[in-house]
Backbone as numpy.savetxt, mean C-alpha at the origin, in Angstrom:
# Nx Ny Nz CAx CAy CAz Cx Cy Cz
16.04 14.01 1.71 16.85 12.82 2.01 18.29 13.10 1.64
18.88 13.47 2.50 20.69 13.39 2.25 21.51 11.81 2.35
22.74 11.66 1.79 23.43 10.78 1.61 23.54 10.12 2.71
23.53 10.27 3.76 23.61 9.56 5.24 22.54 8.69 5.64
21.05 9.02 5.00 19.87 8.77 4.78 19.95 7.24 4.18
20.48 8.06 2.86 20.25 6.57 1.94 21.63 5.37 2.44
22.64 5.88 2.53 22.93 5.20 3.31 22.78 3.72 4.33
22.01 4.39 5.06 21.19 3.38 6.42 19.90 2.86 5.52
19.72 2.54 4.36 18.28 2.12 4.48 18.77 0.86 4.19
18.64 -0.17 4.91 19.19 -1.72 4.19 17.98 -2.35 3.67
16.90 -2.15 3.73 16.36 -2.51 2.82 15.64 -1.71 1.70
16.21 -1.19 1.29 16.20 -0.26 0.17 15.49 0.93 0.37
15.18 2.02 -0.59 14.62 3.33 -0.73 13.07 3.28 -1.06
12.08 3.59 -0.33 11.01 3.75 -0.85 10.72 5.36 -1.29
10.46 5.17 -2.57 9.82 6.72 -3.09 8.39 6.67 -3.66
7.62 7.53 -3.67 6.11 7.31 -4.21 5.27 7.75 -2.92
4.16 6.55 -3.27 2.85 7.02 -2.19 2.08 6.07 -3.29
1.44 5.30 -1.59 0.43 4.58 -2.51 -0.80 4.98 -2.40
-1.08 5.79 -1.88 -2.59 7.18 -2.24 -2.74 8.53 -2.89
-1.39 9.02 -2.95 -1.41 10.21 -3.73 -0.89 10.18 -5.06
-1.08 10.76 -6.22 -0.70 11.13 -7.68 0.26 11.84 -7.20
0.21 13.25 -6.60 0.95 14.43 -6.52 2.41 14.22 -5.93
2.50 13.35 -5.35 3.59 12.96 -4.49 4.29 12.16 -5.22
3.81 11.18 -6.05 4.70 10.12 -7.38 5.38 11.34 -8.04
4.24 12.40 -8.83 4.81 13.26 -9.75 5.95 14.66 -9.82
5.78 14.24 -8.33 6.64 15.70 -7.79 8.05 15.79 -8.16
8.59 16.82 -8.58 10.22 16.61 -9.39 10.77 16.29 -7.92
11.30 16.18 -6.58 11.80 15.44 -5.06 12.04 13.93 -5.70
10.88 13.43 -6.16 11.27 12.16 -6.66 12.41 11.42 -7.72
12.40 12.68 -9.02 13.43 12.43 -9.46 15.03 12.76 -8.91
15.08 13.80 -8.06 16.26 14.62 -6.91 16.62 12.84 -6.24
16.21 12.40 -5.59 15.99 11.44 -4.75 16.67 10.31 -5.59
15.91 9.95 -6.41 16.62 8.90 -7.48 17.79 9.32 -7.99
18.40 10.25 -8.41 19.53 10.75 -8.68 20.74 10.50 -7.44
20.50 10.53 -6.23 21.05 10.52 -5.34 20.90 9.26 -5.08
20.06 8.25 -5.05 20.40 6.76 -4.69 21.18 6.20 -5.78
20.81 6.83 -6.92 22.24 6.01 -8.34 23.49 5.98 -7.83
24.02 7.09 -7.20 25.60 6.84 -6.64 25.73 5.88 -5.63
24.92 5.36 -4.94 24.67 4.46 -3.82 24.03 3.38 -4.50
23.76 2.98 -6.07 24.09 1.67 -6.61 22.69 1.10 -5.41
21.14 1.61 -4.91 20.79 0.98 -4.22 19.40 0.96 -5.57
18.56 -0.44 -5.01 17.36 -0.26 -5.73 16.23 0.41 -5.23
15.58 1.09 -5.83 14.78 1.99 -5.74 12.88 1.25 -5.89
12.62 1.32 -4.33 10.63 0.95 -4.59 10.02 2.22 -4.84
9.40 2.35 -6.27 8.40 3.29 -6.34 6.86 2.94 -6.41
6.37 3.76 -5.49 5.03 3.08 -4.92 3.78 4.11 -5.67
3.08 3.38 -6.09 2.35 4.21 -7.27 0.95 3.96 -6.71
-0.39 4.84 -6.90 -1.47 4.95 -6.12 -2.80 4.27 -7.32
-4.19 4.05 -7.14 -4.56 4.47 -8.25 -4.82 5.79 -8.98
-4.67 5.43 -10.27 -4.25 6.57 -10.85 -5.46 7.30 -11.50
-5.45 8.59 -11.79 -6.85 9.16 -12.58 -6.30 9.09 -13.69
-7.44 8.99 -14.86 -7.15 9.19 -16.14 -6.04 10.21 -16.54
-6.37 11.65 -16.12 -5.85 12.68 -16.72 -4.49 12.55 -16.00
-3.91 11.54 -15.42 -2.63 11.52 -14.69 -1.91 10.33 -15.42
-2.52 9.40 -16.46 -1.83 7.96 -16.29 -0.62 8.46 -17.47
-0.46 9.10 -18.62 0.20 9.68 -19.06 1.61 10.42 -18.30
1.70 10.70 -17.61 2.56 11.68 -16.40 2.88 10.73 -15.70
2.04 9.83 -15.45 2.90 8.74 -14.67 4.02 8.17 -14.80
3.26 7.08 -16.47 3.61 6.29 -17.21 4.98 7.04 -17.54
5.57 8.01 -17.78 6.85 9.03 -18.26 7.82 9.26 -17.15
7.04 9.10 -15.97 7.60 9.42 -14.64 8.56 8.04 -14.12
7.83 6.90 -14.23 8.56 5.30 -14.51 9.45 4.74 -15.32
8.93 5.40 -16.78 10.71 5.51 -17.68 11.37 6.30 -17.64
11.46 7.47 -16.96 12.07 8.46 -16.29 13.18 8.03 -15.28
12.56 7.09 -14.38 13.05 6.75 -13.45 14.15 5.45 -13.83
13.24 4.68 -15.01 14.07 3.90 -14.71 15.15 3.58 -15.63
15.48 5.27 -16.44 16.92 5.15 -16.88 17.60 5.62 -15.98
17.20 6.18 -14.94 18.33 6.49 -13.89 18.94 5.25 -12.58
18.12 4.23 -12.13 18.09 3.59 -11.20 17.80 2.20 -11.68
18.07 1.09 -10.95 17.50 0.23 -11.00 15.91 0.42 -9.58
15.20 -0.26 -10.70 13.62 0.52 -10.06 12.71 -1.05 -10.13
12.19 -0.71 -8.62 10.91 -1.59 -8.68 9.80 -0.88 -8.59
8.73 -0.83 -9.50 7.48 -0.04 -9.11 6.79 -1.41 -8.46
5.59 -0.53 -7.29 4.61 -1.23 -6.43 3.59 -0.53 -7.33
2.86 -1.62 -8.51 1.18 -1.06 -9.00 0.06 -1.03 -7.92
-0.53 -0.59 -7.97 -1.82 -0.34 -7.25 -2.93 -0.08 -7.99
-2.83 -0.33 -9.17 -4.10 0.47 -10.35 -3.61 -0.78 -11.38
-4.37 -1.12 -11.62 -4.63 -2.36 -12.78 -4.15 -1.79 -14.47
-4.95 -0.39 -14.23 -4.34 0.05 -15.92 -3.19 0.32 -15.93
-2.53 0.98 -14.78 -1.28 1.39 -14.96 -0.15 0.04 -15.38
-0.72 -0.96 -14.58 -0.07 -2.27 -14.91 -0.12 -2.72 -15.95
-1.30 -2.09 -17.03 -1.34 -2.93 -17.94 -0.76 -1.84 -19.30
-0.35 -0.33 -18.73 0.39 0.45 -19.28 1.62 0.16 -19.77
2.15 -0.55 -18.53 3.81 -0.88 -18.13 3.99 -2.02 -18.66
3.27 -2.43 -19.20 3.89 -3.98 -19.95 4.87 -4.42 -20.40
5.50 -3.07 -21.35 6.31 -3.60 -22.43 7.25 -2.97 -21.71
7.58 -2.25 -20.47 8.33 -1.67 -20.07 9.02 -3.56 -19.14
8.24 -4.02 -18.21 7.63 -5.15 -18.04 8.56 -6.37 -18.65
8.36 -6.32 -19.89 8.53 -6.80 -21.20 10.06 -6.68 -21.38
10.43 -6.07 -21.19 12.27 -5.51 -21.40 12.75 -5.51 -20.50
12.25 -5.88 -19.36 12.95 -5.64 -17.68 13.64 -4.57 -17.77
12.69 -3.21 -17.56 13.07 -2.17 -17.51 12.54 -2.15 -15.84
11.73 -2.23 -15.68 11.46 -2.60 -14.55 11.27 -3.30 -13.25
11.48 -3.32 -12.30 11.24 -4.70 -11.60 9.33 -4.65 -11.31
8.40 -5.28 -11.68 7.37 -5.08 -11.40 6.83 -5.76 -9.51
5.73 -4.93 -9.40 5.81 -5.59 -7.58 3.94 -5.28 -7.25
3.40 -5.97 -6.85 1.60 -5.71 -6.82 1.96 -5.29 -5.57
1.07 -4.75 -5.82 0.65 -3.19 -3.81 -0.80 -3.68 -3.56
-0.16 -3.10 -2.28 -1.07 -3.43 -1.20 -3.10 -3.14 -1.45
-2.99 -2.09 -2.38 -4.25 -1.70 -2.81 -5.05 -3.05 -3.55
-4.34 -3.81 -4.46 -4.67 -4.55 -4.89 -4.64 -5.86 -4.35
-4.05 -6.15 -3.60 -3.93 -7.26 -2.64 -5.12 -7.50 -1.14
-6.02 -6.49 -1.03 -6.82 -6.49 -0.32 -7.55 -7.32 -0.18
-8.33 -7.06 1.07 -9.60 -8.59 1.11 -10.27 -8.47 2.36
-11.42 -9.30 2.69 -12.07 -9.07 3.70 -10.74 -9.58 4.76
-10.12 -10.16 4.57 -9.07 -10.86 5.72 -8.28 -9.26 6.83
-8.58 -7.99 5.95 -8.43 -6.54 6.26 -9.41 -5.58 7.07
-10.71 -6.36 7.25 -11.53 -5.18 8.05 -11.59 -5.79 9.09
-11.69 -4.79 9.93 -11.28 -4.95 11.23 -13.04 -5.87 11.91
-13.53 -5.84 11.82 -14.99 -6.42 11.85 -15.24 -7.74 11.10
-14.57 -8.36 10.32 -14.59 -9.17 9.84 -15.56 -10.59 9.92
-14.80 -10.97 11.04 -15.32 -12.10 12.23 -16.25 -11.57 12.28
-16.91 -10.18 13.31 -18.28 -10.10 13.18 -19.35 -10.30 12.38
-18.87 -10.07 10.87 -19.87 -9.87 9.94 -19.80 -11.54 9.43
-19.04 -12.13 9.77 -19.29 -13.40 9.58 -19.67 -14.72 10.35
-20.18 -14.55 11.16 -20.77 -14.76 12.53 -21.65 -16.03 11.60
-22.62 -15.31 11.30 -23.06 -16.40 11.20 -23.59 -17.46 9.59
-22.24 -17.14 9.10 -21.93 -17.66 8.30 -20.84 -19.08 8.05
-21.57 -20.34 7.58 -20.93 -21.83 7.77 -19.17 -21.47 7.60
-18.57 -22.79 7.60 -17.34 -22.96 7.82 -16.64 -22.69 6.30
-17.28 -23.27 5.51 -16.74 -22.63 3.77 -16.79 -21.49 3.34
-17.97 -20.66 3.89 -17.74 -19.44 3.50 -17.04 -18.74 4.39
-16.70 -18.83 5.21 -15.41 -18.13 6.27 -13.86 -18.66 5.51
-13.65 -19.53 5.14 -12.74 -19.61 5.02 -12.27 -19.33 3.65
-13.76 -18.81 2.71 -13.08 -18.73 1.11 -13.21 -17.14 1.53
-13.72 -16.28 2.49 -13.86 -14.82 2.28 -12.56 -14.59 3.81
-12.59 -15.27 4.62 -11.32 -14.59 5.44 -9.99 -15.51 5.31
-9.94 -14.49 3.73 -7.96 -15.17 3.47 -7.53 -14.02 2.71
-6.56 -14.17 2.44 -5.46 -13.05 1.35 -6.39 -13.41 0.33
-6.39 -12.23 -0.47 -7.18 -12.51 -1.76 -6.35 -13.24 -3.01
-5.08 -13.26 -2.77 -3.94 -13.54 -3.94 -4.30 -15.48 -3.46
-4.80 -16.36 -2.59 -5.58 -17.13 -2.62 -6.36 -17.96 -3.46
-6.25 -17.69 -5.02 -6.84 -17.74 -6.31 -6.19 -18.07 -7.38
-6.74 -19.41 -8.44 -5.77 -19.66 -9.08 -5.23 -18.12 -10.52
-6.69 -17.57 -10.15 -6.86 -16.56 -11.02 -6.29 -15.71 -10.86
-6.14 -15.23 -9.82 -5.29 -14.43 -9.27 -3.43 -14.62 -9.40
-3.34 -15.78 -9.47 -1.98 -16.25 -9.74 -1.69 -16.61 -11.26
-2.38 -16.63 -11.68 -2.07 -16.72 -13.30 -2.12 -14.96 -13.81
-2.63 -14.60 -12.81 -2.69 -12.75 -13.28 -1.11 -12.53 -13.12
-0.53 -12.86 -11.58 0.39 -12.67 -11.47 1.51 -12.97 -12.50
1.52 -14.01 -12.95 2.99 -15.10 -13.81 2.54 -14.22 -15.44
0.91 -13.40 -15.77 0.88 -13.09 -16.89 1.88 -11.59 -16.97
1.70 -10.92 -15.87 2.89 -10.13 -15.94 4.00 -9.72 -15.17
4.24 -11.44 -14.89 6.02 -11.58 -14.09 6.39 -10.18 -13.19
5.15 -10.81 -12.31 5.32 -9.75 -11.07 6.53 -10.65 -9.90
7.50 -9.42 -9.59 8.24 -10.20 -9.10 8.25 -10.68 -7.20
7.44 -9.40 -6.84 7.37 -9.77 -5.51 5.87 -9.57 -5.29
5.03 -9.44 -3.93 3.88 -8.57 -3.82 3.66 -8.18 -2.47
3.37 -6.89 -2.06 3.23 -6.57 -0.67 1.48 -6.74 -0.30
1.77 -6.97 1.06 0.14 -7.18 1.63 0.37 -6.90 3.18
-0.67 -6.42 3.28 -0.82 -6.38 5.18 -0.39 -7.54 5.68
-0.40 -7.43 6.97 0.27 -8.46 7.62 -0.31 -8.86 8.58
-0.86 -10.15 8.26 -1.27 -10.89 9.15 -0.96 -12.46 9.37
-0.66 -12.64 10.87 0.74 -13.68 10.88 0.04 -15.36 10.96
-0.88 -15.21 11.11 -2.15 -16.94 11.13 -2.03 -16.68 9.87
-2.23 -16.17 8.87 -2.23 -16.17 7.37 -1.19 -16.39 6.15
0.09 -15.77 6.69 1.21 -15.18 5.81 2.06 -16.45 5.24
2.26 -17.52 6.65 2.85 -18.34 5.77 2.57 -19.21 4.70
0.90 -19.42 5.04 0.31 -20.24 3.71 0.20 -19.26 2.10
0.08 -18.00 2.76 0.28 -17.25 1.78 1.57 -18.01 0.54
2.87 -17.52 1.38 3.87 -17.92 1.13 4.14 -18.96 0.42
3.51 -19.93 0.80 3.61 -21.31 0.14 3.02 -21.40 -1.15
1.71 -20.37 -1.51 1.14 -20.72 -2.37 1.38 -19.52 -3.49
1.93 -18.40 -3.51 2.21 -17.85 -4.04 3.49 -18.15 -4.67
4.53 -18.11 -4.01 6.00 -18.54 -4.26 6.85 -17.28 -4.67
6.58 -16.24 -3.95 7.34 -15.40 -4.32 7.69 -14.19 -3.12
8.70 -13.62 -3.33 8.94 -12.41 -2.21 7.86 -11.67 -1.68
7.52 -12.17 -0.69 6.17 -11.05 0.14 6.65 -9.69 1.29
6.28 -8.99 1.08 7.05 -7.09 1.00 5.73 -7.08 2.14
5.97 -6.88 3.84 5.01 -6.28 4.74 5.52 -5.20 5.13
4.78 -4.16 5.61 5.22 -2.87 6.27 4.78 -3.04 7.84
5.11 -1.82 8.75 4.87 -2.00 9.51 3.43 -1.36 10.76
2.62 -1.53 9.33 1.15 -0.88 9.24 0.00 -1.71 8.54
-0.83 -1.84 8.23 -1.79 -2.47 7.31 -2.58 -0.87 6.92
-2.49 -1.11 5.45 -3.46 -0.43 5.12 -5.33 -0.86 4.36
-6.20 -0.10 4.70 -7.17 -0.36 5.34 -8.51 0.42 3.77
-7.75 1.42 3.43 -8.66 1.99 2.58 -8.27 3.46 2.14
-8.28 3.43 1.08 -7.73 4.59 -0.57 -9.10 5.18 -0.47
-9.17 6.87 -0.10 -9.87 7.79 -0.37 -10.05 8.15 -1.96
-11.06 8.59 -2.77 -10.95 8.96 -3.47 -11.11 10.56 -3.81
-11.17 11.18 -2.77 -10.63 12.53 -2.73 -10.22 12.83 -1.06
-8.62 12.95 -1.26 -7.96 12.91 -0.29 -8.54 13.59 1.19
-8.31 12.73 2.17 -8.96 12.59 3.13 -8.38 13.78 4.36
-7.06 14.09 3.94 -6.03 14.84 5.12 -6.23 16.05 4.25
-6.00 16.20 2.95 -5.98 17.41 1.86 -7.97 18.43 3.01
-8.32 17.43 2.76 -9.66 18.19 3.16 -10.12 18.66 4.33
-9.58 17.42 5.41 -9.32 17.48 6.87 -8.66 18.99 7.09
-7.33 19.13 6.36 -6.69 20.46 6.63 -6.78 21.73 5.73
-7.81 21.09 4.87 -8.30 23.03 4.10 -6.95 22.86 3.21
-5.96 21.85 2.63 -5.40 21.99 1.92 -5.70 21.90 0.18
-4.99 22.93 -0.38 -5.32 22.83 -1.94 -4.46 22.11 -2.82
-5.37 21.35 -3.37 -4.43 20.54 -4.73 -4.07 21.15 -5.95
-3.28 20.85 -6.37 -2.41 19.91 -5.96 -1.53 20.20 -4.94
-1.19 21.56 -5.11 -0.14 22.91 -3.89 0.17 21.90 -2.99
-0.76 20.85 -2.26 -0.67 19.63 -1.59 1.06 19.56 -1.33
1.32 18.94 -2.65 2.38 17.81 -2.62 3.39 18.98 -1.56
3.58 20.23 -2.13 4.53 20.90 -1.87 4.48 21.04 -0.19
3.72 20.65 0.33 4.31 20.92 1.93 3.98 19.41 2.71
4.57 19.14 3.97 4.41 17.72 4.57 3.21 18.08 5.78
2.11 18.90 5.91 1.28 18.63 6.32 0.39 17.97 6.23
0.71 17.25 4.80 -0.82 15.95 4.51 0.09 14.49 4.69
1.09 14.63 5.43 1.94 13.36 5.76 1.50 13.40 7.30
1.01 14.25 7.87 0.94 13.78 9.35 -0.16 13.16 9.62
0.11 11.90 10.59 -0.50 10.97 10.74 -1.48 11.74 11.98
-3.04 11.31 11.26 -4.27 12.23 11.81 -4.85 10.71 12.74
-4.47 10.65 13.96 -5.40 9.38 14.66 -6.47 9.71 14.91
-7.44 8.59 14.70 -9.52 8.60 14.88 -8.76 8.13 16.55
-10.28 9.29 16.68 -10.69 9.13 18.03 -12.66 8.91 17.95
-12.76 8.06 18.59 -14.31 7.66 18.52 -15.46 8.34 19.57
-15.83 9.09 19.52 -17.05 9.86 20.31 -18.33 9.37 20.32
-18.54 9.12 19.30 -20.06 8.57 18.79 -20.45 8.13 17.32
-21.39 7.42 17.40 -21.27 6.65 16.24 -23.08 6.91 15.78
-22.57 6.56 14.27 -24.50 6.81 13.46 -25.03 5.64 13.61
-26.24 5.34 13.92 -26.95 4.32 14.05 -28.23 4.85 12.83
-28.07 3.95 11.75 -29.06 3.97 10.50 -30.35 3.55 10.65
-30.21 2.56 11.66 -32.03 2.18 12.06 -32.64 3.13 12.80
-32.02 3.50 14.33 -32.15 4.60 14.71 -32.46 6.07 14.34
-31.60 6.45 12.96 -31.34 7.67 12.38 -31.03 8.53 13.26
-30.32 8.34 14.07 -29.55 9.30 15.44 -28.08 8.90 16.20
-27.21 9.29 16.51 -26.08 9.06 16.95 -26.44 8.24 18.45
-25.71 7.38 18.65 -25.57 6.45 19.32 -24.15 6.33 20.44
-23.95 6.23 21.63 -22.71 6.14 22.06 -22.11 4.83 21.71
-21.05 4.85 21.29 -20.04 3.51 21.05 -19.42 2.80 22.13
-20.04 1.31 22.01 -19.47 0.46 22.94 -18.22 0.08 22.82
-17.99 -0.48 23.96 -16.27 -0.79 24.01 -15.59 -1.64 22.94
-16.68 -2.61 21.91 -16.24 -3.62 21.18 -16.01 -2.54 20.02
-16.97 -1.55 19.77 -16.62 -0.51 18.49 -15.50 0.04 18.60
-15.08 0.83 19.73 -13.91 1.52 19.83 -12.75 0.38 19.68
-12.97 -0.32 19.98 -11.69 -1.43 19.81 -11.55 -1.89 18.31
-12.88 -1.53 17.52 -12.41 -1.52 16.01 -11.25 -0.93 15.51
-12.40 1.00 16.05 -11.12 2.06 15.46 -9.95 2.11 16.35
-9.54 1.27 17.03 -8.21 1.66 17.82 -7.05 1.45 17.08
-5.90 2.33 17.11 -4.85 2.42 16.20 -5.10 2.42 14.65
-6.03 3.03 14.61 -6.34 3.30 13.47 -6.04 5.49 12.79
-5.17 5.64 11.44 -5.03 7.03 11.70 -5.15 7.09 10.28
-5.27 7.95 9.43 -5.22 8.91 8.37 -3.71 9.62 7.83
-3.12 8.84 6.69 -1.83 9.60 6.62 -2.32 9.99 4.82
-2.06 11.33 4.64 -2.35 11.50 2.81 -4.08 11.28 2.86
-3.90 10.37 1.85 -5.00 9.46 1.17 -5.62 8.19 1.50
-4.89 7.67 2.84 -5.17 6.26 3.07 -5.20 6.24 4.62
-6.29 5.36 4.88 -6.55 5.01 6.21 -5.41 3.65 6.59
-4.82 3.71 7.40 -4.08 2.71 8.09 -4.32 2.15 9.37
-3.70 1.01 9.85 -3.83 0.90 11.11 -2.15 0.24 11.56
-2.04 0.97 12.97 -0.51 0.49 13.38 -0.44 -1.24 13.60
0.79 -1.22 13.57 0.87 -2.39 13.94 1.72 -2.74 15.11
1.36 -2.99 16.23 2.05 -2.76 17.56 2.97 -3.96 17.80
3.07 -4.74 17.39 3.35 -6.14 17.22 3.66 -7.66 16.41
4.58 -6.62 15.79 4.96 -7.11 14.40 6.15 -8.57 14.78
5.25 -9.63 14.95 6.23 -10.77 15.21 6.33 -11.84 14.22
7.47 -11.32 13.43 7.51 -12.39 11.65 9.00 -13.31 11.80
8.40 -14.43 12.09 9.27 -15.39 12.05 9.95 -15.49 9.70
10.76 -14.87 9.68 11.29 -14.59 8.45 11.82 -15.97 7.84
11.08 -16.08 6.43 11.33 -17.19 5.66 12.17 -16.85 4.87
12.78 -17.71 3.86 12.99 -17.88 2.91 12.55 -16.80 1.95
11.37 -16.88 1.58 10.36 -16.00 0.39 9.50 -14.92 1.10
9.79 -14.62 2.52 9.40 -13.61 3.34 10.09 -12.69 3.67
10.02 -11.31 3.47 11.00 -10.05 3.74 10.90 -8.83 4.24
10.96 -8.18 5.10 10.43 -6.99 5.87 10.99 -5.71 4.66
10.07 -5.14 4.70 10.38 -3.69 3.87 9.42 -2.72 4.56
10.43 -2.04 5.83 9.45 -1.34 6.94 10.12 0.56 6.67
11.20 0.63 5.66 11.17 1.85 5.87 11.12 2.79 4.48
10.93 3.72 5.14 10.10 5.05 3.57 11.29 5.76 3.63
11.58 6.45 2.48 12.45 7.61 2.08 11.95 8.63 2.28
């Protein structure tokens, strides 16, 4: 990322990955932050869940960062959040809940199907944003999270909005599901961590549907047109399954804010 880069991003710098460790920890990240300090811009660092033997390296990597920049981390891992507290605590940080944690059935693409035939209360307490909860919102205010990103879905977002009360961060993708041993790393015979060091586990791998397992059967099955229309626009970037979003039409509120581009 050169100065011309950071530059053009008006809505700020994203650094991180919200599926990979290797990519938070990589010294690029601190290079990067050094170079947005002269450009006075704030910095989203997007953090994955984390493994044990990493939360240490993290946790150093965030006060690292954030004597250099003004920094918002995106948690995605509950401990790490509950690492960062006192960091939290001192507004050393801007804190921000990710998309990992913000999930919900309101995200699989099958949804409606599997709820077919299920009454009108239980559709409507299982297909919503999960942040939907008073519990969930007292999680939030316990550690003065200041914004939170979530997929985007537009029958949903503004009640979201209303009931949350705070800056909602969409991209211009939904993500769908966190591998727990990276999904592109393996796809391409790549070694970890060596990973981080090249951008072949950044290219976006699109599913294509051939055939599908049928478990009653115990034999592959051809996929009907309603299946393939599951996996459609659906691809593999890193660690995380996504799906595009072809049609991103956000009538922008008040407490609603597009944050569509990566560093």
């Amino acid at each position: 990322m050169d100065d011309e880069t950071i530059e053009v991003q008006s809505n700020g710098v994203v650094l991180g990955d919200e599926g990979c460790i290797y990519l938070c920890l990589h010294d690029s990240v601190l290079d990067f932050a050094k170079k947005c300090k002269d450009k006075q811009k704030t910095v989203r660092f997007l953090t994955p869940i984390v493994p044990d033997i990493y939360m240490d390296d993290l946790v150093k990597r965030i006060e690292d960062l954030s004597r250099i920049i003004s920094l918002k981390v995106t948690f995605n891992d509950y401990g790490l959040l509950h690492r960062c507290s006192k960091l939290i605590e001192n507004k050393q940080i801007i804190p921000v809940f990710g998309r990992v944690l913000t999930r919900s059935m309101l995200d699989c693409n099958w949804a409606k199907r599997l709820l077919t035939n299920e009454n009108d209360k239980v559709i409507a307490g299982l297909y919503e944003y999960s942040l939907m909860d008073n519990e969930k919102i007292k999680l939030l205010e316990e550690f003065h999270i200041q914004e939170i990103e979530v997929n985007y879905h537009p029958e949903k977002i503004t009640e979201l909005s209303e009931v949350v009360k705070l800056p909602i961060v969409i991209y211009n993708n939904q993500l769908l599901s966190v591998g727990r041993v990276c999904f592109s790393a393996r796809y391409q015979q790549l070694k970890l961590p060596n990973c981080a060091e090249c951008m072949e586990c950044r290219k976006k791998l699109q599913f294509s549907v051939n055939k599908k397992w049928s478990k009653k059967r115990m034999c592959y099955d051809e996929p009907d047109e309603e299946f393939k229309q599951y996996m459609s626009d659906l691809y593999v970037q890193g660690n995380v399954v996504y799906r595009n979003i072809n049609d991103l039409h956000l009538d922008l509120q008040q407490n609603v804010i597009e944050e569509l581009i990566y560093a």
